[in-house]
PDB file of C-alpha atoms and ligand atoms in Angstrom:
ATOM      1  CA  THR A 605      -0.149   0.110   0.034  1.00 49.00           C
ATOM      2  CA  ALA A 606       0.876   3.782  -0.129  1.00 60.00           C
ATOM      3  CA  CYS A 607       4.195   4.343   1.670  1.00 64.00           C
ATOM      4  CA  SER A 608       4.132   0.852   3.034  1.00 56.00           C
ATOM      5  CA  SER A 609       2.648   2.204   5.883  1.00 47.00           C
ATOM      6  CA  LYS A 610       3.132  -0.871   8.088  1.00 40.00           C
ATOM      7  CA  TYR A 611       6.840  -0.800   7.768  1.00 42.00           C
ATOM      8  CA  VAL A 612       7.112   2.856   8.780  1.00 47.00           C
ATOM      9  CA  LEU A 613       5.015   2.620  11.570  1.00 44.00           C
ATOM     10  CA  SER A 614       7.074  -0.255  13.091  1.00 40.00           C
ATOM     11  CA  GLN A 615      10.092   2.112  12.770  1.00 41.00           C
ATOM     12  CA  MET A 616       8.132   5.021  14.337  1.00 41.00           C
ATOM     13  CA  HIS A 617       7.535   3.355  17.735  1.00 40.00           C
ATOM     14  CA  PRO A 618      10.748   4.483  19.517  1.00 39.00           C
ATOM     15  CA  MET A 619       9.306   7.964  19.302  1.00 47.00           C
ATOM     16  CA  TRP A 620       6.088   7.190  21.347  1.00 43.00           C
ATOM     17  CA  GLN A 621       8.625   5.946  23.961  1.00 50.00           C
ATOM     18  CA  GLY A 622      10.674   9.210  23.914  1.00 51.00           C
ATOM     19  CA  PRO A 623      11.521  11.405  21.265  1.00 49.00           C
ATOM     20  CA  LEU A 624      14.930  12.432  22.938  1.00 46.00           C
ATOM     21  CA  ALA A 625      15.957   8.996  22.372  1.00 43.00           C
ATOM     22  CA  VAL A 626      16.050   9.531  18.505  1.00 53.00           C
ATOM     23  CA  PRO A 627      19.313  11.013  17.034  1.00 59.00           C
ATOM     24  CA  GLY A 628      18.986  13.444  14.575  1.00 70.00           C
ATOM     25  CA  GLY A 629      21.517  15.066  12.039  1.00 88.00           C
ATOM     26  CA  ASP A 630      22.262  18.428  10.567  1.00 93.00           C
ATOM     27  CA  ARG A 631      19.127  18.905   8.417  1.00 96.00           C
ATOM     28  CA  GLN A 632      16.183  18.224  10.612  1.00 96.00           C
ATOM     29  CA  SER A 633      12.507  19.372  10.593  1.00 97.00           C
ATOM     30  CA  PRO A 634      10.313  21.259  11.525  1.00 98.00           C
ATOM     31  CA  ILE A 635      11.760  24.656  11.760  1.00 98.00           C
ATOM     32  CA  ASP A 636      10.799  28.325  12.346  1.00 98.00           C
ATOM     33  CA  ILE A 637      10.751  30.081   8.845  1.00 98.00           C
ATOM     34  CA  VAL A 638      12.581  33.713   9.722  1.00 98.00           C
ATOM     35  CA  VAL A 639      10.879  35.711   6.726  1.00 98.00           C
ATOM     36  CA  ARG A 640      13.479  38.339   6.772  1.00 97.00           C
ATOM     37  CA  LYS A 641      16.269  35.662   6.581  1.00 98.00           C
ATOM     38  CA  SER A 642      14.631  33.709   3.676  1.00 98.00           C
ATOM     39  CA  VAL A 643      16.284  34.520   0.233  1.00 98.00           C
ATOM     40  CA  PHE A 644      14.315  34.917  -2.776  1.00 98.00           C
ATOM     41  CA  ASP A 645      15.235  32.705  -5.697  1.00 98.00           C
ATOM     42  CA  SER A 646      14.067  33.719  -9.098  1.00 98.00           C
ATOM     43  CA  LYS A 647      14.808  30.359 -10.441  1.00 98.00           C
ATOM     44  CA  LEU A 648      11.952  28.813  -8.243  1.00 98.00           C
ATOM     45  CA  LYS A 649       9.151  27.798 -10.331  1.00 97.00           C
ATOM     46  CA  PRO A 650       5.436  27.507  -9.806  1.00 97.00           C
ATOM     47  CA  LEU A 651       4.430  24.030  -8.350  1.00 97.00           C
ATOM     48  CA  GLU A 652       2.726  21.722 -10.968  1.00 98.00           C
ATOM     49  CA  THR A 653       0.164  19.222  -9.046  1.00 98.00           C
ATOM     50  CA  GLU A 654      -1.591  16.791 -11.196  1.00 98.00           C
ATOM     51  CA  TYR A 655      -3.673  14.622  -8.626  1.00 98.00           C
ATOM     52  CA  ASP A 656      -6.188  12.077  -9.845  1.00 98.00           C
ATOM     53  CA  PRO A 657      -8.810  11.337  -7.025  1.00 98.00           C
ATOM     54  CA  GLN A 658      -9.317   7.962  -8.462  1.00 98.00           C
ATOM     55  CA  THR A 659      -6.004   6.883  -6.575  1.00 98.00           C
ATOM     56  CA  CYS A 660      -7.370   7.716  -3.311  1.00 98.00           C
ATOM     57  CA  GLN A 661      -7.811   4.512  -1.214  1.00 98.00           C
ATOM     58  CA  GLN A 662      -8.178   4.586   2.305  1.00 98.00           C
ATOM     59  CA  ILE A 663      -8.086   6.532   5.588  1.00 98.00           C
ATOM     60  CA  TRP A 664      -6.657   5.282   8.711  1.00 97.00           C
ATOM     61  CA  ASN A 665      -5.524   6.167  12.185  1.00 98.00           C
ATOM     62  CA  ASN A 666      -1.815   5.140  12.543  1.00 97.00           C
ATOM     63  CA  GLY A 667      -1.836   6.182  16.359  1.00 97.00           C
ATOM     64  CA  TYR A 668       0.076   9.407  15.709  1.00 97.00           C
ATOM     65  CA  SER A 669      -2.157  11.021  13.016  1.00 98.00           C
ATOM     66  CA  PHE A 670      -4.719  10.153  10.555  1.00 98.00           C
ATOM     67  CA  LEU A 671      -3.421   9.220   6.827  1.00 98.00           C
ATOM     68  CA  VAL A 672      -5.238   9.387   3.773  1.00 98.00           C
ATOM     69  CA  GLU A 673      -3.535   6.952   1.369  1.00 98.00           C
ATOM     70  CA  TYR A 674      -3.116   7.116  -2.202  1.00 98.00           C
ATOM     71  CA  ASP A 675      -2.398   4.408  -4.873  1.00 98.00           C
ATOM     72  CA  ASP A 676       1.365   5.085  -5.782  1.00 98.00           C
ATOM     73  CA  THR A 677       2.217   2.151  -8.142  1.00 97.00           C
ATOM     74  CA  THR A 678       1.733   4.579 -11.194  1.00 97.00           C
ATOM     75  CA  ASP A 679       2.641   8.337 -11.888  1.00 97.00           C
ATOM     76  CA  LYS A 680      -1.148   9.287 -11.768  1.00 98.00           C
ATOM     77  CA  SER A 681      -0.971  11.625  -8.946  1.00 98.00           C
ATOM     78  CA  THR A 682       2.294  13.588  -9.063  1.00 98.00           C
ATOM     79  CA  LEU A 683       3.979  16.716  -8.103  1.00 98.00           C
ATOM     80  CA  LYS A 684       6.666  18.542 -10.305  1.00 98.00           C
ATOM     81  CA  GLY A 685       8.038  22.000 -10.640  1.00 98.00           C
ATOM     82  CA  GLY A 686       8.647  24.400  -7.844  1.00 98.00           C
ATOM     83  CA  PRO A 687      12.317  23.575  -6.592  1.00 98.00           C
ATOM     84  CA  LEU A 688      12.083  20.121  -7.964  1.00 98.00           C
ATOM     85  CA  GLN A 689      14.136  18.752 -10.755  1.00 98.00           C
ATOM     86  CA  ASP A 690      12.247  15.431 -10.981  1.00 98.00           C
ATOM     87  CA  ARG A 691       8.817  14.323 -10.803  1.00 98.00           C
ATOM     88  CA  PHE A 692       7.279  12.765  -7.469  1.00 98.00           C
ATOM     89  CA  ARG A 693       4.487  10.763  -6.610  1.00 98.00           C
ATOM     90  CA  LEU A 694       1.828  11.205  -3.990  1.00 98.00           C
ATOM     91  CA  CYS A 695       1.437   8.470  -1.344  1.00 98.00           C
ATOM     92  CA  GLN A 696      -0.457  10.157   1.413  1.00 98.00           C
ATOM     93  CA  PHE A 697      -1.484  13.122   3.292  1.00 98.00           C
ATOM     94  CA  HIS A 698      -1.709  13.832   7.027  1.00 98.00           C
ATOM     95  CA  PHE A 699      -2.187  16.562   9.478  1.00 98.00           C
ATOM     96  CA  HIS A 700      -0.700  17.759  12.710  1.00 98.00           C
ATOM     97  CA  TRP A 701      -2.625  19.691  15.200  1.00 98.00           C
ATOM     98  CA  GLY A 702      -2.753  21.117  18.816  1.00 98.00           C
ATOM     99  CA  GLU A 703      -5.340  20.710  21.810  1.00 97.00           C
ATOM    100  CA  SER A 704      -6.441  24.293  21.428  1.00 97.00           C
ATOM    101  CA  ASN A 705      -6.355  26.914  18.301  1.00 97.00           C
ATOM    102  CA  SER A 706      -3.137  28.365  19.726  1.00 97.00           C
ATOM    103  CA  TRP A 707      -0.614  25.920  18.427  1.00 98.00           C
ATOM    104  CA  GLY A 708      -0.453  22.714  16.584  1.00 98.00           C
ATOM    105  CA  SER A 709       1.727  23.294  13.404  1.00 98.00           C
ATOM    106  CA  GLU A 710       5.052  21.762  13.054  1.00 98.00           C
ATOM    107  CA  HIS A 711       6.341  24.763  11.058  1.00 98.00           C
ATOM    108  CA  THR A 712       6.195  28.281  12.157  1.00 98.00           C
ATOM    109  CA  VAL A 713       6.377  31.872  10.526  1.00 98.00           C
ATOM    110  CA  ASP A 714       8.190  34.282  12.383  1.00 98.00           C
ATOM    111  CA  ARG A 715       7.454  32.105  15.480  1.00 98.00           C
ATOM    112  CA  ARG A 716       3.747  32.377  14.679  1.00 98.00           C
ATOM    113  CA  LEU A 717       2.153  29.122  15.373  1.00 98.00           C
ATOM    114  CA  PHE A 718      -0.920  27.884  13.428  1.00 98.00           C
ATOM    115  CA  PRO A 719      -3.648  25.423  14.861  1.00 98.00           C
ATOM    116  CA  ALA A 720      -2.927  22.686  12.297  1.00 98.00           C
ATOM    117  CA  GLU A 721      -0.588  22.038   9.304  1.00 98.00           C
ATOM    118  CA  LEU A 722      -1.162  19.582   6.314  1.00 99.00           C
ATOM    119  CA  HIS A 723       1.353  17.511   4.958  1.00 98.00           C
ATOM    120  CA  LEU A 724       1.151  16.081   1.317  1.00 99.00           C
ATOM    121  CA  VAL A 725       3.866  13.363   1.208  1.00 98.00           C
ATOM    122  CA  HIS A 726       5.499  12.508  -2.463  1.00 98.00           C
ATOM    123  CA  TRP A 727       8.366  10.418  -3.377  1.00 98.00           C
ATOM    124  CA  ASN A 728      10.662  10.787  -6.444  1.00 98.00           C
ATOM    125  CA  SER A 729       9.619   8.254  -9.050  1.00 98.00           C
ATOM    126  CA  ASP A 730      12.092   9.558 -11.641  1.00 98.00           C
ATOM    127  CA  LYS A 731      15.007   8.122  -9.580  1.00 98.00           C
ATOM    128  CA  TYR A 732      13.517   5.441  -7.424  1.00 98.00           C
ATOM    129  CA  ARG A 733      10.912   2.438  -7.655  1.00 97.00           C
ATOM    130  CA  LEU A 734       9.701   2.401  -4.222  1.00 96.00           C
ATOM    131  CA  PHE A 735       8.763   4.714  -1.466  1.00 97.00           C
ATOM    132  CA  GLU A 736      11.344   2.819   0.694  1.00 96.00           C
ATOM    133  CA  GLU A 737      14.100   3.225  -1.451  1.00 97.00           C
ATOM    134  CA  ALA A 738      13.075   7.052  -1.990  1.00 98.00           C
ATOM    135  CA  VAL A 739      12.897   7.612   1.685  1.00 96.00           C
ATOM    136  CA  MET A 740      16.667   6.727   2.319  1.00 95.00           C
ATOM    137  CA  GLU A 741      17.960   9.244  -0.543  1.00 95.00           C
ATOM    138  CA  ASP A 742      18.889  12.834  -0.324  1.00 92.00           C
ATOM    139  CA  ASN A 743      16.519  13.736  -3.039  1.00 95.00           C
ATOM    140  CA  GLY A 744      13.992  11.113  -2.314  1.00 98.00           C
ATOM    141  CA  LEU A 745      10.820  12.931  -0.851  1.00 98.00           C
ATOM    142  CA  ALA A 746       9.042  16.097  -1.367  1.00 98.00           C
ATOM    143  CA  VAL A 747       6.462  17.151   1.231  1.00 99.00           C
ATOM    144  CA  ILE A 748       4.074  20.268   0.851  1.00 99.00           C
ATOM    145  CA  GLY A 749       3.146  21.948   4.076  1.00 99.00           C
ATOM    146  CA  VAL A 750      -0.051  23.832   4.346  1.00 99.00           C
ATOM    147  CA  PHE A 751      -1.128  26.032   7.373  1.00 99.00           C
ATOM    148  CA  LEU A 752      -4.494  25.664   8.529  1.00 98.00           C
ATOM    149  CA  LYS A 753      -6.235  28.724  10.305  1.00 98.00           C
ATOM    150  CA  VAL A 754      -9.714  28.849  12.213  1.00 98.00           C
ATOM    151  CA  GLY A 755     -12.226  30.679  10.242  1.00 98.00           C
ATOM    152  CA  LYS A 756     -14.768  29.629   7.987  1.00 98.00           C
ATOM    153  CA  ARG A 757     -15.840  25.981   7.202  1.00 98.00           C
ATOM    154  CA  HIS A 758     -13.859  24.251   4.531  1.00 98.00           C
ATOM    155  CA  GLU A 759     -16.185  22.543   2.229  1.00 98.00           C
ATOM    156  CA  GLY A 760     -13.365  20.243   0.519  1.00 98.00           C
ATOM    157  CA  LEU A 761     -12.350  19.069   4.078  1.00 98.00           C
ATOM    158  CA  GLN A 762     -15.649  18.229   5.316  1.00 98.00           C
ATOM    159  CA  LYS A 763     -15.927  14.837   3.365  1.00 98.00           C
ATOM    160  CA  LEU A 764     -12.799  14.064   5.275  1.00 98.00           C
ATOM    161  CA  VAL A 765     -14.135  15.135   8.480  1.00 98.00           C
ATOM    162  CA  ASP A 766     -17.174  13.217   7.948  1.00 98.00           C
ATOM    163  CA  ALA A 767     -15.119   9.879   7.777  1.00 98.00           C
ATOM    164  CA  LEU A 768     -13.132  10.450  11.039  1.00 98.00           C
ATOM    165  CA  PRO A 769     -15.644   8.994  13.502  1.00 98.00           C
ATOM    166  CA  ALA A 770     -14.985   5.613  11.831  1.00 98.00           C
ATOM    167  CA  ILE A 771     -11.221   5.520  12.480  1.00 98.00           C
ATOM    168  CA  ARG A 772     -11.502   7.016  15.898  1.00 98.00           C
ATOM    169  CA  HIS A 773      -9.147   4.286  17.566  1.00 98.00           C
ATOM    170  CA  LYS A 774      -5.614   3.672  16.698  1.00 97.00           C
ATOM    171  CA  GLY A 775      -5.107   0.929  13.994  1.00 97.00           C
ATOM    172  CA  SER A 776      -8.683   1.431  12.448  1.00 98.00           C
ATOM    173  CA  VAL A 777      -8.938   1.860   8.721  1.00 98.00           C
ATOM    174  CA  VAL A 778     -11.766   2.505   6.299  1.00 98.00           C
ATOM    175  CA  GLU A 779     -12.189   2.823   2.618  1.00 98.00           C
ATOM    176  CA  PHE A 780     -12.053   6.423   1.467  1.00 98.00           C
ATOM    177  CA  THR A 781     -12.314   7.167  -2.303  1.00 98.00           C
ATOM    178  CA  ARG A 782     -12.331   9.834  -4.833  1.00 98.00           C
ATOM    179  CA  PHE A 783     -11.056  12.461  -2.760  1.00 98.00           C
ATOM    180  CA  ASP A 784      -9.086  15.334  -4.650  1.00 98.00           C
ATOM    181  CA  PRO A 785      -6.268  16.415  -2.444  1.00 98.00           C
ATOM    182  CA  GLY A 786      -5.796  19.427  -4.623  1.00 98.00           C
ATOM    183  CA  CYS A 787      -8.869  20.931  -2.908  1.00 98.00           C
ATOM    184  CA  LEU A 788      -6.787  21.436   0.323  1.00 98.00           C
ATOM    185  CA  LEU A 789      -4.351  23.643  -1.312  1.00 98.00           C
ATOM    186  CA  PRO A 790      -4.399  27.277  -1.039  1.00 98.00           C
ATOM    187  CA  THR A 791      -5.458  29.264  -4.022  1.00 98.00           C
ATOM    188  CA  ASN A 792      -2.179  30.548  -4.475  1.00 97.00           C
ATOM    189  CA  THR A 793       0.645  27.814  -4.653  1.00 97.00           C
ATOM    190  CA  ASP A 794       3.182  30.309  -6.607  1.00 97.00           C
ATOM    191  CA  ASP A 795       4.299  31.571  -3.224  1.00 98.00           C
ATOM    192  CA  TYR A 796       6.132  29.179  -1.025  1.00 98.00           C
ATOM    193  CA  TRP A 797       9.222  28.745   1.034  1.00 98.00           C
ATOM    194  CA  THR A 798      11.359  25.584   0.522  1.00 98.00           C
ATOM    195  CA  TYR A 799      14.394  24.320   2.378  1.00 98.00           C
ATOM    196  CA  HIS A 800      16.304  20.713   2.757  1.00 98.00           C
ATOM    197  CA  GLY A 801      14.934  18.900   5.781  1.00 98.00           C
ATOM    198  CA  SER A 802      13.614  15.483   7.339  1.00 97.00           C
ATOM    199  CA  LEU A 803      10.787  13.559   8.081  1.00 96.00           C
ATOM    200  CA  THR A 804       9.483  14.861  11.485  1.00 97.00           C
ATOM    201  CA  THR A 805       8.825  11.592  12.932  1.00 95.00           C
ATOM    202  CA  PRO A 806      11.117   8.557  13.078  1.00 91.00           C
ATOM    203  CA  PRO A 807      13.070   7.181  11.312  1.00 91.00           C
ATOM    204  CA  LEU A 808      13.717  11.139  10.766  1.00 94.00           C
ATOM    205  CA  ASN A 809      15.581  10.676   7.242  1.00 94.00           C
ATOM    206  CA  GLU A 810      16.993  13.676   5.935  1.00 96.00           C
ATOM    207  CA  SER A 811      15.512  12.922   2.436  1.00 97.00           C
ATOM    208  CA  VAL A 812      12.663  15.769   2.371  1.00 98.00           C
ATOM    209  CA  THR A 813      12.641  19.026   0.024  1.00 98.00           C
ATOM    210  CA  TRP A 814       9.900  20.764   2.253  1.00 98.00           C
ATOM    211  CA  ILE A 815       7.875  23.175   0.331  1.00 99.00           C
ATOM    212  CA  VAL A 816       5.762  25.353   3.028  1.00 99.00           C
ATOM    213  CA  MET A 817       2.969  27.381   1.371  1.00 98.00           C
ATOM    214  CA  LYS A 818       2.823  31.173   2.101  1.00 98.00           C
ATOM    215  CA  GLN A 819      -0.753  31.176   1.938  1.00 98.00           C
ATOM    216  CA  HIS A 820      -2.892  29.252   4.506  1.00 98.00           C
ATOM    217  CA  ILE A 821      -6.246  27.592   4.207  1.00 98.00           C
ATOM    218  CA  GLU A 822      -9.383  28.230   6.590  1.00 98.00           C
ATOM    219  CA  VAL A 823     -11.231  25.503   8.416  1.00 98.00           C
ATOM    220  CA  SER A 824     -13.780  25.860  11.104  1.00 98.00           C
ATOM    221  CA  HIS A 825     -13.269  25.275  14.852  1.00 98.00           C
ATOM    222  CA  ASP A 826     -15.921  22.638  14.616  1.00 98.00           C
ATOM    223  CA  GLN A 827     -13.939  20.807  11.775  1.00 98.00           C
ATOM    224  CA  LEU A 828     -10.880  20.981  14.092  1.00 98.00           C
ATOM    225  CA  ALA A 829     -12.534  19.684  16.991  1.00 98.00           C
ATOM    226  CA  VAL A 830     -13.402  16.512  15.086  1.00 98.00           C
ATOM    227  CA  PHE A 831      -9.589  16.161  14.516  1.00 98.00           C
ATOM    228  CA  ARG A 832      -9.400  16.426  18.292  1.00 98.00           C
ATOM    229  CA  SER A 833     -12.017  13.543  18.936  1.00 98.00           C
ATOM    230  CA  LEU A 834      -9.838  11.116  17.398  1.00 98.00           C
ATOM    231  CA  LEU A 835      -7.499   8.832  19.822  1.00 98.00           C
ATOM    232  CA  PHE A 836      -4.138   7.932  20.183  1.00 97.00           C
ATOM    233  CA  THR A 837      -5.264   4.720  21.886  1.00 97.00           C
ATOM    234  CA  SER A 838      -6.685   1.482  20.509  1.00 97.00           C
ATOM    235  CA  ALA A 839     -10.026   0.127  21.482  1.00 96.00           C
ATOM    236  CA  GLU A 840      -8.365  -2.366  23.728  1.00 96.00           C
ATOM    237  CA  GLU A 841      -6.640   0.106  25.903  1.00 95.00           C
ATOM    238  CA  GLU A 842      -8.190   1.041  29.222  1.00 94.00           C
ATOM    239  CA  VAL A 843      -7.216   4.848  29.492  1.00 96.00           C
ATOM    240  CA  GLN A 844      -8.134   6.571  26.188  1.00 96.00           C
ATOM    241  CA  LYS A 845      -5.889   9.473  25.075  1.00 97.00           C
ATOM    242  CA  SER A 846      -6.962  12.146  22.731  1.00 97.00           C
ATOM    243  CA  MET A 847      -4.963  12.657  19.576  1.00 97.00           C
ATOM    244  CA  VAL A 848      -3.755  16.210  20.005  1.00 97.00           C
ATOM    245  CA  ASN A 849      -0.196  17.999  19.915  1.00 97.00           C
ATOM    246  CA  ASN A 850       1.024  15.467  17.593  1.00 97.00           C
ATOM    247  CA  PHE A 851       3.875  17.954  16.269  1.00 97.00           C
ATOM    248  CA  ARG A 852       7.513  17.565  16.600  1.00 96.00           C
ATOM    249  CA  VAL A 853       9.509  20.478  18.494  1.00 94.00           C
ATOM    250  CA  GLN A 854      11.416  22.691  16.195  1.00 95.00           C
ATOM    251  CA  GLN A 855      14.928  22.056  15.107  1.00 96.00           C
ATOM    252  CA  PRO A 856      17.799  24.262  14.692  1.00 95.00           C
ATOM    253  CA  LEU A 857      18.596  25.586  11.027  1.00 96.00           C
ATOM    254  CA  ARG A 858      22.372  24.808  11.393  1.00 95.00           C
ATOM    255  CA  GLY A 859      23.462  26.908   8.395  1.00 94.00           C
ATOM    256  CA  ARG A 860      20.654  25.912   6.039  1.00 98.00           C
ATOM    257  CA  THR A 861      19.227  28.623   3.801  1.00 98.00           C
ATOM    258  CA  VAL A 862      15.261  28.768   3.564  1.00 98.00           C
ATOM    259  CA  ARG A 863      14.551  30.031  -0.176  1.00 98.00           C
ATOM    260  CA  SER A 864      11.356  31.689  -1.168  1.00 98.00           C
ATOM    261  CA  SER A 865       9.682  31.729  -4.332  1.00 98.00           C
ATOM    262  CA  PHE A 866       8.252  35.535  -3.830  1.00 98.00           C
ATOM    263  CA  THR A 867       9.343  38.726  -2.753  1.00 95.00           C
TER     264      THR A 867
HETATM  265  C1  SG7 B1449       2.751  10.822  10.092  1.00 83.56           C
HETATM  266  O1  SG7 B1449       3.967  11.580   9.838  1.00 83.56           O
HETATM  267  C2  SG7 B1449       2.677   9.696   9.246  1.00 83.56           C
HETATM  268  C3  SG7 B1449       3.818   9.042   8.725  1.00 83.56           C
HETATM  269  C4  SG7 B1449       4.717   9.858   8.277  1.00 83.56           C
HETATM  270  C5  SG7 B1449       5.115  11.031   9.230  1.00 83.56           C
HETATM  271  O2  SG7 B1449       3.236  10.208  11.474  1.00 83.56           O
HETATM  272  O3  SG7 B1449       2.017  10.469   8.248  1.00 83.56           O
HETATM  273  O4  SG7 B1449       3.523   8.087   7.692  1.00 83.56           O
HETATM  274  C6  SG7 B1449       3.102   6.967   7.641  1.00 83.56           C
HETATM  275  C7  SG7 B1449       3.091   6.073   6.626  1.00 83.56           C
HETATM  276  O5  SG7 B1449       3.339   6.275   8.921  1.00 83.56           O
HETATM  277  O6  SG7 B1449       5.971   9.207   7.711  1.00 83.56           O
HETATM  278  C8  SG7 B1449       7.235   8.444   6.169  1.00 83.56           C
HETATM  279  C9  SG7 B1449       6.058   9.057   6.387  1.00 83.56           C
HETATM  280  O7  SG7 B1449       5.564   9.765   5.645  1.00 83.56           O
HETATM  281  C10 SG7 B1449       6.231  11.908   9.079  1.00 83.56           C
HETATM  282  O8  SG7 B1449       5.918  12.762   7.967  1.00 83.56           O
HETATM  283  S1  SG7 B1449       6.308  14.078   7.887  1.00 83.56           S
HETATM  284  O9  SG7 B1449       7.846  14.311   7.906  1.00 83.56           O
HETATM  285  O10 SG7 B1449       5.662  14.549   6.717  1.00 83.56           O
HETATM  286  N1  SG7 B1449       5.528  14.771   9.039  1.00 83.56           N
HETATM  287 ZN1   ZN B1450       3.707  15.457   8.769  1.00 83.56          ZN
END
């Protein structure tokens, strides 16, 4: 299945035991984007996303977030352009969010926190055959980050929100089809920041080209409340834990440059 979820999940478990136990390198994510230190690069192109809603397969609670998974056996849902030289295939998207509207995003902009952040995960299908191969390599993954702000209800997101009660517990999966992930992108995708970073959960591979959208999308407080009604715990566990604050702490920039596609 998309991103070979089971394989990744088994590697993720150390983090639930204690994030400090996981070593990191020199290009870890997430980071604070300091706008005045970002460098405009006129060579950065607009993003080109081509998503086929027919590749949408299922939604599941992996005990840390919920994932909407796409069939990534062919180049049907892809991302190219932007800072990328190659074509990348969409395998899943997921979110990170807080227990209140005051925090929840992984990236921040001039220290500003957003209540949630969407991540669309893609792997380099020009250079690699499988996600498992790509995740090990420098130029293997491209993740689009979109900030969520509380405001009016997001019509596109609602189909997803309606599916969440069925995957309340860790480990639950339901069929979820024909969802166009493009509906979750902001209207302006020409303006973004980009930098070289890592996965924000173990195994924390430093294989990600991050593309963080300048424009945010708006969702309602009620829609975010349904995110917060999910559980970190499985149905068998005695003490149920709400799925909130599923973000990683910020990491040092360590000499990296954040480039912007806009002035
Ligand atoms: C979430 O974030 C999941 C993970 C994901 C991780 O915990 O979406 O995905 C799976 C399949 O468990 O890990 C390898 C991967 O995509 C980190 O992704 S992120 O860096 O974009 N936050
Ligand atoms: Zn993420």
